[in-house]
Short mmCIF file of C-alpha atoms in Angstrom, two decimals:
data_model
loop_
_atom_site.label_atom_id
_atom_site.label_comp_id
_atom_site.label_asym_id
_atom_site.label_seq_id
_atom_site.Cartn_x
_atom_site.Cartn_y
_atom_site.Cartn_z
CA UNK T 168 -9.03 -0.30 -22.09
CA UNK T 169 -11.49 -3.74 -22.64
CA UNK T 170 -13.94 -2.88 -24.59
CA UNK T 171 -16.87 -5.49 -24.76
CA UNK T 172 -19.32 -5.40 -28.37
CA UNK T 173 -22.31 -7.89 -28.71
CA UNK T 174 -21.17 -7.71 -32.64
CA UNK T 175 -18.32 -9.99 -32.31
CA UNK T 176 -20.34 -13.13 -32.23
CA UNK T 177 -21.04 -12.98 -35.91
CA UNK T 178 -16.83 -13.16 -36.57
CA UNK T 179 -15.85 -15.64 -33.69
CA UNK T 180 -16.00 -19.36 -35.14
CA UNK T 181 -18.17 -20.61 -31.92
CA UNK T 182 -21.21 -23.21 -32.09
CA UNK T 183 -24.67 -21.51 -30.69
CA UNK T 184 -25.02 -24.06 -28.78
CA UNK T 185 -22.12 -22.91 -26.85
CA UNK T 186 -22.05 -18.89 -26.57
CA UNK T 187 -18.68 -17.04 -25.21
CA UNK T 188 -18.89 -15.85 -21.95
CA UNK T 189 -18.00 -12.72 -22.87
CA UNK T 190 -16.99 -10.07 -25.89
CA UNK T 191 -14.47 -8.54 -25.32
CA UNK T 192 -11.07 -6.15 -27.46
CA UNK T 193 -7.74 -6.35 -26.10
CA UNK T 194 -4.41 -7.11 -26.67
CA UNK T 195 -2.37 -10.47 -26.15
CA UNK T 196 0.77 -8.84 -25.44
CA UNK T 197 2.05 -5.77 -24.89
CA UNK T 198 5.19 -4.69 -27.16
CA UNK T 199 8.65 -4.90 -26.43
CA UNK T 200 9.48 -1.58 -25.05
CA UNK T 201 6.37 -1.72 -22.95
CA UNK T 202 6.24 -4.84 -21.17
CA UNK T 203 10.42 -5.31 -20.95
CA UNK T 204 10.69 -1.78 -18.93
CA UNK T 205 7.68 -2.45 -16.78
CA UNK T 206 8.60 -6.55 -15.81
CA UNK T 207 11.54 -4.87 -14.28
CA UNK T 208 10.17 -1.90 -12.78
CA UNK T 209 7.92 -4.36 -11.07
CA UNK T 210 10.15 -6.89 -10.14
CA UNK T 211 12.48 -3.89 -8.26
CA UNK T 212 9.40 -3.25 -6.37
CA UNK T 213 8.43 -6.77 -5.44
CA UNK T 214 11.92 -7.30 -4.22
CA UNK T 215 12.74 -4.59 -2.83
CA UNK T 216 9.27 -3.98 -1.41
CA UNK T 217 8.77 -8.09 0.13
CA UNK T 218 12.48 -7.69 1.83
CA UNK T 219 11.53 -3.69 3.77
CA UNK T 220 8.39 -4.94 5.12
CA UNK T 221 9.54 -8.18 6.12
CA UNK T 222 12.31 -6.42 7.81
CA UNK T 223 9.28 -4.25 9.10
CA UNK T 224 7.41 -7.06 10.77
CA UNK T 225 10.65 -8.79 12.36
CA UNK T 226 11.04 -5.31 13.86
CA UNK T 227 7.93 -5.05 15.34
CA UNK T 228 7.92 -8.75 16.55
CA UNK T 229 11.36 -8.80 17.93
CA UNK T 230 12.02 -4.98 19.40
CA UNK T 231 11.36 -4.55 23.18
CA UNK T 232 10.11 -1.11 22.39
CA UNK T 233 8.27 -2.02 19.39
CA UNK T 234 6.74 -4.43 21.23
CA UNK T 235 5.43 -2.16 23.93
CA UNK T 236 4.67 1.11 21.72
CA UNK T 237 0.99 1.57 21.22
CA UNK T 238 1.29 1.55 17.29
CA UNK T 239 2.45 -1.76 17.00
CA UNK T 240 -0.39 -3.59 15.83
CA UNK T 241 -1.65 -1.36 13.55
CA UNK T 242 2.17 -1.02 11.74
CA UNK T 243 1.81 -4.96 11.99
CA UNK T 244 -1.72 -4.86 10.37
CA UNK T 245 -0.47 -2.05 7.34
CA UNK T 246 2.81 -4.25 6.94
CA UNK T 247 1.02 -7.59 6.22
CA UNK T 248 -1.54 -5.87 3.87
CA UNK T 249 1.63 -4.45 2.01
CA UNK T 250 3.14 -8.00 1.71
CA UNK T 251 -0.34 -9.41 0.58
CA UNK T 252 -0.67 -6.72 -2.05
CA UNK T 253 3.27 -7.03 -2.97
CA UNK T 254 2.37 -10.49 -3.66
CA UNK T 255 -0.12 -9.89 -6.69
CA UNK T 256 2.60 -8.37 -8.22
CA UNK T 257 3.52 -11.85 -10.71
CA UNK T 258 0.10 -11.81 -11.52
CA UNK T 259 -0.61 -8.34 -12.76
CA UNK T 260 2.98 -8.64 -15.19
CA UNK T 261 1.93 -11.86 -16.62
CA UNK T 262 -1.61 -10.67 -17.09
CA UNK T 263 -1.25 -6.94 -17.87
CA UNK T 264 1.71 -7.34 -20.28
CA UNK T 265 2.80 -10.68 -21.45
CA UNK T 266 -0.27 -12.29 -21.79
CA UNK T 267 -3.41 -11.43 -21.48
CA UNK T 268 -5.14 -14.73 -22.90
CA UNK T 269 -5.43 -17.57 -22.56
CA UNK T 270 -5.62 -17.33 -19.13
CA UNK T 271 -3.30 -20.40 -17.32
CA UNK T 272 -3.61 -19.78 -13.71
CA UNK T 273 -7.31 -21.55 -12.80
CA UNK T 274 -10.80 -19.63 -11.44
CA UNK T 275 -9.52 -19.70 -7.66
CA UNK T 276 -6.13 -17.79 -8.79
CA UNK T 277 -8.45 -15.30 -10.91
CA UNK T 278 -11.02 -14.91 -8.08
CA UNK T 279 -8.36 -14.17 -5.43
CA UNK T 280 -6.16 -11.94 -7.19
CA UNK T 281 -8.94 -9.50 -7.73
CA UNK T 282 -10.13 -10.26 -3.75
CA UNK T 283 -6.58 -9.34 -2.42
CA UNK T 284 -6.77 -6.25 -4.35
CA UNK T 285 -9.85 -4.93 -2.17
CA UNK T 286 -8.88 -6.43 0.32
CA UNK T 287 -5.88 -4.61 0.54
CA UNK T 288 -7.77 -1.03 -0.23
CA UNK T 289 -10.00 -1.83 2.29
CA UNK T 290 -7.79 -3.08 4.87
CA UNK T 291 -5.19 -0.48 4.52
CA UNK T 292 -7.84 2.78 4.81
CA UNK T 293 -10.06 1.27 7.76
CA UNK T 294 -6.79 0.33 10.20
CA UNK T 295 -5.51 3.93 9.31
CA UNK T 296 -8.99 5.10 10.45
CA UNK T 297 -9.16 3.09 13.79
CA UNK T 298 -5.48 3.96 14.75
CA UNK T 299 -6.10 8.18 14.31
CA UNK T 300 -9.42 7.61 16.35
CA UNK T 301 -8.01 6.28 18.68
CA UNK T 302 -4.98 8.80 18.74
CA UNK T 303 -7.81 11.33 19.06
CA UNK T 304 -9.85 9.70 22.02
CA UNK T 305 -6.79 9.03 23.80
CA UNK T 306 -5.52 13.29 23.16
CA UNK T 307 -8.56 14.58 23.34
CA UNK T 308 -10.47 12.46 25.51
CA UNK T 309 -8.07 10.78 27.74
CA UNK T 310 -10.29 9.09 30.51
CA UNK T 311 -12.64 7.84 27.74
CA UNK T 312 -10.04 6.40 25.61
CA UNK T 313 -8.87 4.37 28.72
CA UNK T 314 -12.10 3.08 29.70
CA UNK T 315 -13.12 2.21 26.09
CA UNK T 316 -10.05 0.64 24.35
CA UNK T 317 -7.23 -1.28 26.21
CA UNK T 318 -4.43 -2.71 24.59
CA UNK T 319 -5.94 -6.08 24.83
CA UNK T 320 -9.26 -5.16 22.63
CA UNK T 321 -6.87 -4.41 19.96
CA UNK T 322 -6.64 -7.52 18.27
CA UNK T 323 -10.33 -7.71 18.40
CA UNK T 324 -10.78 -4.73 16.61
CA UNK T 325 -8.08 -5.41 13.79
CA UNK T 326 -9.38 -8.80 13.43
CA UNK T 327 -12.50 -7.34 12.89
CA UNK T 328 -11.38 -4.62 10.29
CA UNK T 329 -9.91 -7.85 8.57
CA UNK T 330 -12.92 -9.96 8.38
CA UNK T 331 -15.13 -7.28 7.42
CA UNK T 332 -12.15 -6.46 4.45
CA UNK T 333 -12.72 -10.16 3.51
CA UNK T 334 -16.79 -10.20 3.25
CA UNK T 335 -16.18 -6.48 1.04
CA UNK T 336 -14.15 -8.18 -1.15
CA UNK T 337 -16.63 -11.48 -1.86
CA UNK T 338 -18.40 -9.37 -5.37
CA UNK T 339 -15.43 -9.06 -6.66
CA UNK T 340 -15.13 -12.47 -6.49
CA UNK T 341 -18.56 -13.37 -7.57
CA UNK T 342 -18.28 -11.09 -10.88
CA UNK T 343 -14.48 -12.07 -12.35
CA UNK T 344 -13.75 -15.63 -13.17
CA UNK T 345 -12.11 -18.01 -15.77
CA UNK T 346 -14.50 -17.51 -18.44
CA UNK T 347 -14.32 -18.25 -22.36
CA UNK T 348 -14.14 -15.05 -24.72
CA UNK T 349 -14.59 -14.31 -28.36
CA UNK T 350 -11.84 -11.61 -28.35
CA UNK T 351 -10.81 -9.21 -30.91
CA UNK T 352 -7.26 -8.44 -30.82
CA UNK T 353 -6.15 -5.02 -31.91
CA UNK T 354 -2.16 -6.02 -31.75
CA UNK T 355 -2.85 -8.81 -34.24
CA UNK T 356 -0.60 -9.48 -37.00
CA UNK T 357 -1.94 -11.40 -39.18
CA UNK T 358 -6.02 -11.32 -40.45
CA UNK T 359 -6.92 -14.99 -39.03
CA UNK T 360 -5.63 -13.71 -35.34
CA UNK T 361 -7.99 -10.97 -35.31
CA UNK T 362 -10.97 -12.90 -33.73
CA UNK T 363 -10.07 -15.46 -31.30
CA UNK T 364 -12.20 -17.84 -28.85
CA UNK T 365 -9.85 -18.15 -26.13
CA UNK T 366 -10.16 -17.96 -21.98
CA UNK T 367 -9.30 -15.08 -20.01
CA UNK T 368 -9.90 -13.53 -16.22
CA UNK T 369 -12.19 -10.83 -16.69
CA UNK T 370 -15.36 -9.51 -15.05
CA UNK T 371 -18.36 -11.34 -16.73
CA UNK T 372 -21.33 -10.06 -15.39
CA UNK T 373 -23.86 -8.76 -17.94
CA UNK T 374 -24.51 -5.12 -18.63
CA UNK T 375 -25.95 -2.77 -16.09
CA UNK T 376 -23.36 -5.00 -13.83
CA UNK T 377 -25.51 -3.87 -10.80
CA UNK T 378 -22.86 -6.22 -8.35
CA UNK T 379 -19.81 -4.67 -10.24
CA UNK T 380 -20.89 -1.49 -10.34
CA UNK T 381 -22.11 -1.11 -6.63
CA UNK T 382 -18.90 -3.06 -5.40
CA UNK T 383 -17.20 0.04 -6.94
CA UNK T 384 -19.07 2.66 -5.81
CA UNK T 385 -19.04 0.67 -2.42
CA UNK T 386 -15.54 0.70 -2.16
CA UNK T 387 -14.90 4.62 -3.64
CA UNK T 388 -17.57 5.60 -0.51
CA UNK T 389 -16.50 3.25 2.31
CA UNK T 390 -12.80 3.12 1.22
CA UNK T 391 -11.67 6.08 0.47
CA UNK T 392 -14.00 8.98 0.43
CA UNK T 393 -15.15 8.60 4.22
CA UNK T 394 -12.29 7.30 5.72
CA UNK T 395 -10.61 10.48 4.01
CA UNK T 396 -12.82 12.98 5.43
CA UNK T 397 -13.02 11.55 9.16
CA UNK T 398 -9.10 11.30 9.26
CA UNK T 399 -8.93 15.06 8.28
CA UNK T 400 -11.53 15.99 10.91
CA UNK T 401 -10.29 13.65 13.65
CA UNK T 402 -6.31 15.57 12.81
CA UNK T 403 -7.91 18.89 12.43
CA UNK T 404 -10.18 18.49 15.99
CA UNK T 405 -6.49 17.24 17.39
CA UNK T 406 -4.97 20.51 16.19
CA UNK T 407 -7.50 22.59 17.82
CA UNK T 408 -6.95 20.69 21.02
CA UNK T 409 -3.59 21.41 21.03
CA UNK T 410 -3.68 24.77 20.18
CA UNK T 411 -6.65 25.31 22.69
CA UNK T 412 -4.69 23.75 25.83
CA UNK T 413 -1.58 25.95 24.18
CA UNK T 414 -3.21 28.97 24.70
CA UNK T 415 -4.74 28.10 28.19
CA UNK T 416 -1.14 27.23 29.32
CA UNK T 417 0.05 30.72 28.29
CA UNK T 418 -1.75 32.64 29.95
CA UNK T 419 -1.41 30.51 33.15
CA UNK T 420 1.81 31.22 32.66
CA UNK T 421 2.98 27.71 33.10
CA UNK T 422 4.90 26.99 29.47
CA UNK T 423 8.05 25.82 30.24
CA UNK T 424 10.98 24.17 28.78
CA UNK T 425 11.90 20.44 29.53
CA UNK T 426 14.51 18.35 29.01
CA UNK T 427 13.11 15.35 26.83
CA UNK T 428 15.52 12.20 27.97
CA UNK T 429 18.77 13.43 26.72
CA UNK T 430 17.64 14.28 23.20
CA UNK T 431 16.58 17.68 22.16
CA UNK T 432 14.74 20.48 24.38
CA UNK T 433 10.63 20.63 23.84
CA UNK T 434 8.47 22.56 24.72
CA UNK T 435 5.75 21.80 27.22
CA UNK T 436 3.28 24.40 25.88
CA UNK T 437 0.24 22.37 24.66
CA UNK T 438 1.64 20.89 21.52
CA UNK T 439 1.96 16.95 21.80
CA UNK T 440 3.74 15.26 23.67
CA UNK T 441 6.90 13.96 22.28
CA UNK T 442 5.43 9.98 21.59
CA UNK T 443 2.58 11.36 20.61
CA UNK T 444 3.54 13.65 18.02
CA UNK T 445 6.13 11.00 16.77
CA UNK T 446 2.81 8.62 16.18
CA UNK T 447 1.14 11.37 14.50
CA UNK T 448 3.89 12.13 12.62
CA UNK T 449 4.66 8.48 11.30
CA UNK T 450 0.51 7.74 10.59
CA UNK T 451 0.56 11.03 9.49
CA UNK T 452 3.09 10.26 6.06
CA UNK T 453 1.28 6.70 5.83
CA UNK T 454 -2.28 8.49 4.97
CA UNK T 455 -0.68 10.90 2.84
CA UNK T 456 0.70 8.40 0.72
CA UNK T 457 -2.21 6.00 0.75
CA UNK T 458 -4.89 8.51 -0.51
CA UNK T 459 -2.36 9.96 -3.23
CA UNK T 460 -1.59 6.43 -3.89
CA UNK T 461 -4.93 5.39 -4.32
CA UNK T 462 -6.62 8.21 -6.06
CA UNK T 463 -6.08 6.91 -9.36
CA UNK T 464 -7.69 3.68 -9.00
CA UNK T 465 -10.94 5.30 -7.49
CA UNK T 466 -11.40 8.20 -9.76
CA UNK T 467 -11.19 5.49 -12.51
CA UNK T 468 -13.53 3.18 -10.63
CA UNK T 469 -15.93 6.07 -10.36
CA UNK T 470 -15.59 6.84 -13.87
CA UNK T 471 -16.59 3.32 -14.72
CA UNK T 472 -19.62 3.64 -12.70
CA UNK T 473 -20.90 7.13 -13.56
CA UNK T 474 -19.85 7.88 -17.15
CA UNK T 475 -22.19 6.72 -20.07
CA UNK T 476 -20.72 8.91 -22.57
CA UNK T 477 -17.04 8.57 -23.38
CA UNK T 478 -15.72 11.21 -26.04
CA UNK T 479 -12.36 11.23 -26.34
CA UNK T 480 -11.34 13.36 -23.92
CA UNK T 481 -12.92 11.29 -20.90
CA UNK T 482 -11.68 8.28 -22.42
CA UNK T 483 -7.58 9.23 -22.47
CA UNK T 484 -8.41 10.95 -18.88
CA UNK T 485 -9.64 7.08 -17.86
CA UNK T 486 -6.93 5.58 -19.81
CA UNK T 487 -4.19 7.29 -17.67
CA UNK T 488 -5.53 6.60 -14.24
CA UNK T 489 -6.63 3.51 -15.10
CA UNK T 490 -3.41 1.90 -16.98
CA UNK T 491 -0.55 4.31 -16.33
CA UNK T 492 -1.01 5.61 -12.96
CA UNK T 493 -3.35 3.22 -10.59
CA UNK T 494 -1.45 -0.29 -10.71
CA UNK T 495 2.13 1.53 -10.37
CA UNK T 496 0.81 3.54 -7.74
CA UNK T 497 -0.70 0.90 -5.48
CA UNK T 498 2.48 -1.62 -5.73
CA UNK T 499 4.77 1.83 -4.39
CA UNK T 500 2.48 2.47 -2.25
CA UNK T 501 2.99 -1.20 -0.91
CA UNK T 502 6.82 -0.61 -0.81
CA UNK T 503 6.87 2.53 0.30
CA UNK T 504 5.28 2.17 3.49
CA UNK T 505 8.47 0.77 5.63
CA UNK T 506 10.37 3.68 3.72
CA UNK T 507 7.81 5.76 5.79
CA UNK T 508 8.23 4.37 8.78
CA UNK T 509 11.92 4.63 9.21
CA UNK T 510 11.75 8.13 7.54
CA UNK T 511 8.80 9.78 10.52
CA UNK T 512 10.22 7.65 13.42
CA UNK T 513 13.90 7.73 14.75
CA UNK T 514 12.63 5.00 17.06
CA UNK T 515 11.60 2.67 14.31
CA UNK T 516 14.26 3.43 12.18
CA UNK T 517 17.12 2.34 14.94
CA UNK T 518 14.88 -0.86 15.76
CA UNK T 519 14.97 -1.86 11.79
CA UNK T 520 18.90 -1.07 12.17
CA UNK T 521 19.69 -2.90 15.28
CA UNK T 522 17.07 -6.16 13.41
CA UNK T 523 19.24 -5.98 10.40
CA UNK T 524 22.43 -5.66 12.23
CA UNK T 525 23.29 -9.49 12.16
CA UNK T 526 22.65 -9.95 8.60
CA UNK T 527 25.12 -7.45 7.53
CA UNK T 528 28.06 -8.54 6.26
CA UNK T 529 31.43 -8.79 8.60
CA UNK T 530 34.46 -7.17 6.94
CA UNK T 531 37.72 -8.46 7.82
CA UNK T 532 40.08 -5.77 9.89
CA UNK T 533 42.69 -5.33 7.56
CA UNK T 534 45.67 -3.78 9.50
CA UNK T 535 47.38 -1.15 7.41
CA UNK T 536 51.39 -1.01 7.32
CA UNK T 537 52.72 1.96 9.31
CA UNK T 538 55.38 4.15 7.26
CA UNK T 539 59.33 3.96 8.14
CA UNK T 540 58.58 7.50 9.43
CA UNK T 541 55.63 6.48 12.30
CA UNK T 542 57.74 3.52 13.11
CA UNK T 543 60.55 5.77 14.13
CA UNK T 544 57.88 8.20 15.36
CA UNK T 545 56.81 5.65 17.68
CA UNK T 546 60.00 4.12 18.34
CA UNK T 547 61.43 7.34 19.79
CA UNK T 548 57.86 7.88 22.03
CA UNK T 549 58.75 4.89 23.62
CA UNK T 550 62.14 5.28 24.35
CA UNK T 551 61.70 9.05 25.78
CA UNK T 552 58.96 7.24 28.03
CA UNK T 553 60.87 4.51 29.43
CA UNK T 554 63.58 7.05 30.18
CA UNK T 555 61.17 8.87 32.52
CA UNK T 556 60.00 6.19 33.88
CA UNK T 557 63.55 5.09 34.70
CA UNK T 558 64.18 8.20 36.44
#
């Protein structure tokens, strides 16, 4: 954890005349065993996470029934937020573990990387939000949900979850920049590195930090806290529903079984209907993953803004979310998402198959010799059938 003391001016060889930016403890580098085992735990991700969601979005570009299912944008919308976020991921090694100052990359590199990051928390919670209302208007409330969104206002509305994402992120932006530093560096080996002026990309807003702080508590509300609560309601009113018209059908006596297009038998007895509940069921694994995901970062974002007494205890909890679990978790999270998709939908999953199919590599038929035995097996097969056909 940065830890920021007014003290250090009084050991950093600076002129008055020009004050650091900011005070601040860390660490230039991280050791060995640290920062080896996380640059490739990282780099697996980044790989392997750009390559399944760009797979993902040539899916959903290319497929005829991609094209046409109702889900499409909003998979497109969660897939290019992944990408986005997948693409901090050079950033956060070289500044997390390898080194932390001086900082190389300019102020619009340091500005952005922190405004992708809420962007993408942002993004990621309100599209998950529009696509299970409108699941719910058009299951519960069928007429209204075909009056009030058409396929065509859909863009509109992402865009607009988008742009809005982009104005949320702007204090975060306004607060971290390339600033100077009087640092104190607790991994230094040698007495003269122990202060150092140097430049890094840290937040740099004086203490209360009333922007910081209420661009945190903004985003723990509006990103996560809310949008977690109406997606539970909006699944557990769609339950009801179900269960209601379930019940209304039995005792009409009118639950039935139908044949669903070849694949297996369902049952037409209020539950949803079979695209339906695959939709539900795919959405359904993507919010599971993004609040579990996510948790970390938020609790520790809270902490930030509501904790004025750290005692030991509070401090390793913060440590842990903060450093250990919150990072890691949001790059999975990134990656994980096509995993998701093919896992909850047998329709995307043969889409991604039949996208990938040309890029697989073509194995030469190699013909295998036949044994001395077959040969004569065969031989005498042909033989006995000539000889009936003769006759």
């Amino acid at each position: 954890m940065n830890e920021s003391f007014g003290t250090f001016q009084f050991s950093c060889n600076v002129s008055p005349d020009s004050p650091p930016d900011l005070y601040i403890s860390v660490t230039k580098q991280e050791p060995y065993h640290i920062a080896i085992p996380m640059t490739i735990f990282y780099s697996v991700l980044f790989i392997f996470g750009v390559l399944f969601n760009g797979v993902s979005i040539l899916t959903l570009l290319t497929d005829a029934r991609m094209k046409a299912s109702a889900i499409q944008l909003y998979l497109l919308s969660l897939v290019l937020s992944d990408i986005l976020q997948l693409l901090t991921i050079p950033i956060t090694v070289y500044r997390y573990y390898w080194e932390s100052y001086p900082w190389r990359l300019g102020e619009p590199l340091c500005k952005a990387y922190f405004m992708v990051r809420q962007m993408y928390c942002a993004t990621t919670s309100w599209v998950i939000l529009a696509f299970t209302t409108e699941r719910y208007m058009a299951i519960c409330h069928t007429m209204w949900s075909l009056s009030s969104l058409r396929r065509s206002r859909l863009p509109c509305l992402l865009g607009w979850i988008w742009l809005i994402s982009l104005g949320s992120s702007v204090p975060f932006a306004l607060v971290y920049r390339h600033a100077r530093a009087c640092i104190l560096d607790y991994g230094a080996t040698s007495p003269d590195k122990v202060f150092v002026v140097s430049t890094m990309c840290e937040m740099t807003e004086q203490e209360p930090s009333p922007v910081y702080k209420g661009a945190l508590l903004l985003r723990g509300i509006l990103c996560f806290l809310v949008p977690l609560m109406c997606i539970f309601t909006l699944y557990v009113l769609i339950l009801i529903h179900f269960r209601y018209n379930s019940r209304q059908r039995t005792a009409m006596g009118i639950t039935r079984a139908v044949n669903s297009g070849g694949n297996a038998q369902c049952l037409q007895d209020g539950k949803l209907l079979l695209q339906e509940k695959r939709a539900l069921r795919l959405m359904g694994a993507v919010v599971v993953a993004f609040f579990m995901c996510n948790f970390p970062d938020i609790a520790s974002s809270l902490m930030q803004v509501y904790v004025d007494t750290w005692s030991g205890t509070v401090l390793a909890v913060y440590t842990v979310l903060k450093s250990y679990l919150s990072l890691p978790l949001w790059y999975v999270n990134s990656a994980l998402d096509p995993i998701l998709f093919c896992i909850s939908s047998n329709v995307f999953r043969k889409a991604c198959w039949k996208t990938v199919g040309p890029l697989r590599p073509r194995w030469p038929h190699v013909c295998r010799h036949k044994s001395p035995a077959s040969m004569t097996s065969m031989a005498s097969q042909n033989s006995t059938g000539a000889a009936s056909t003769s006759a």
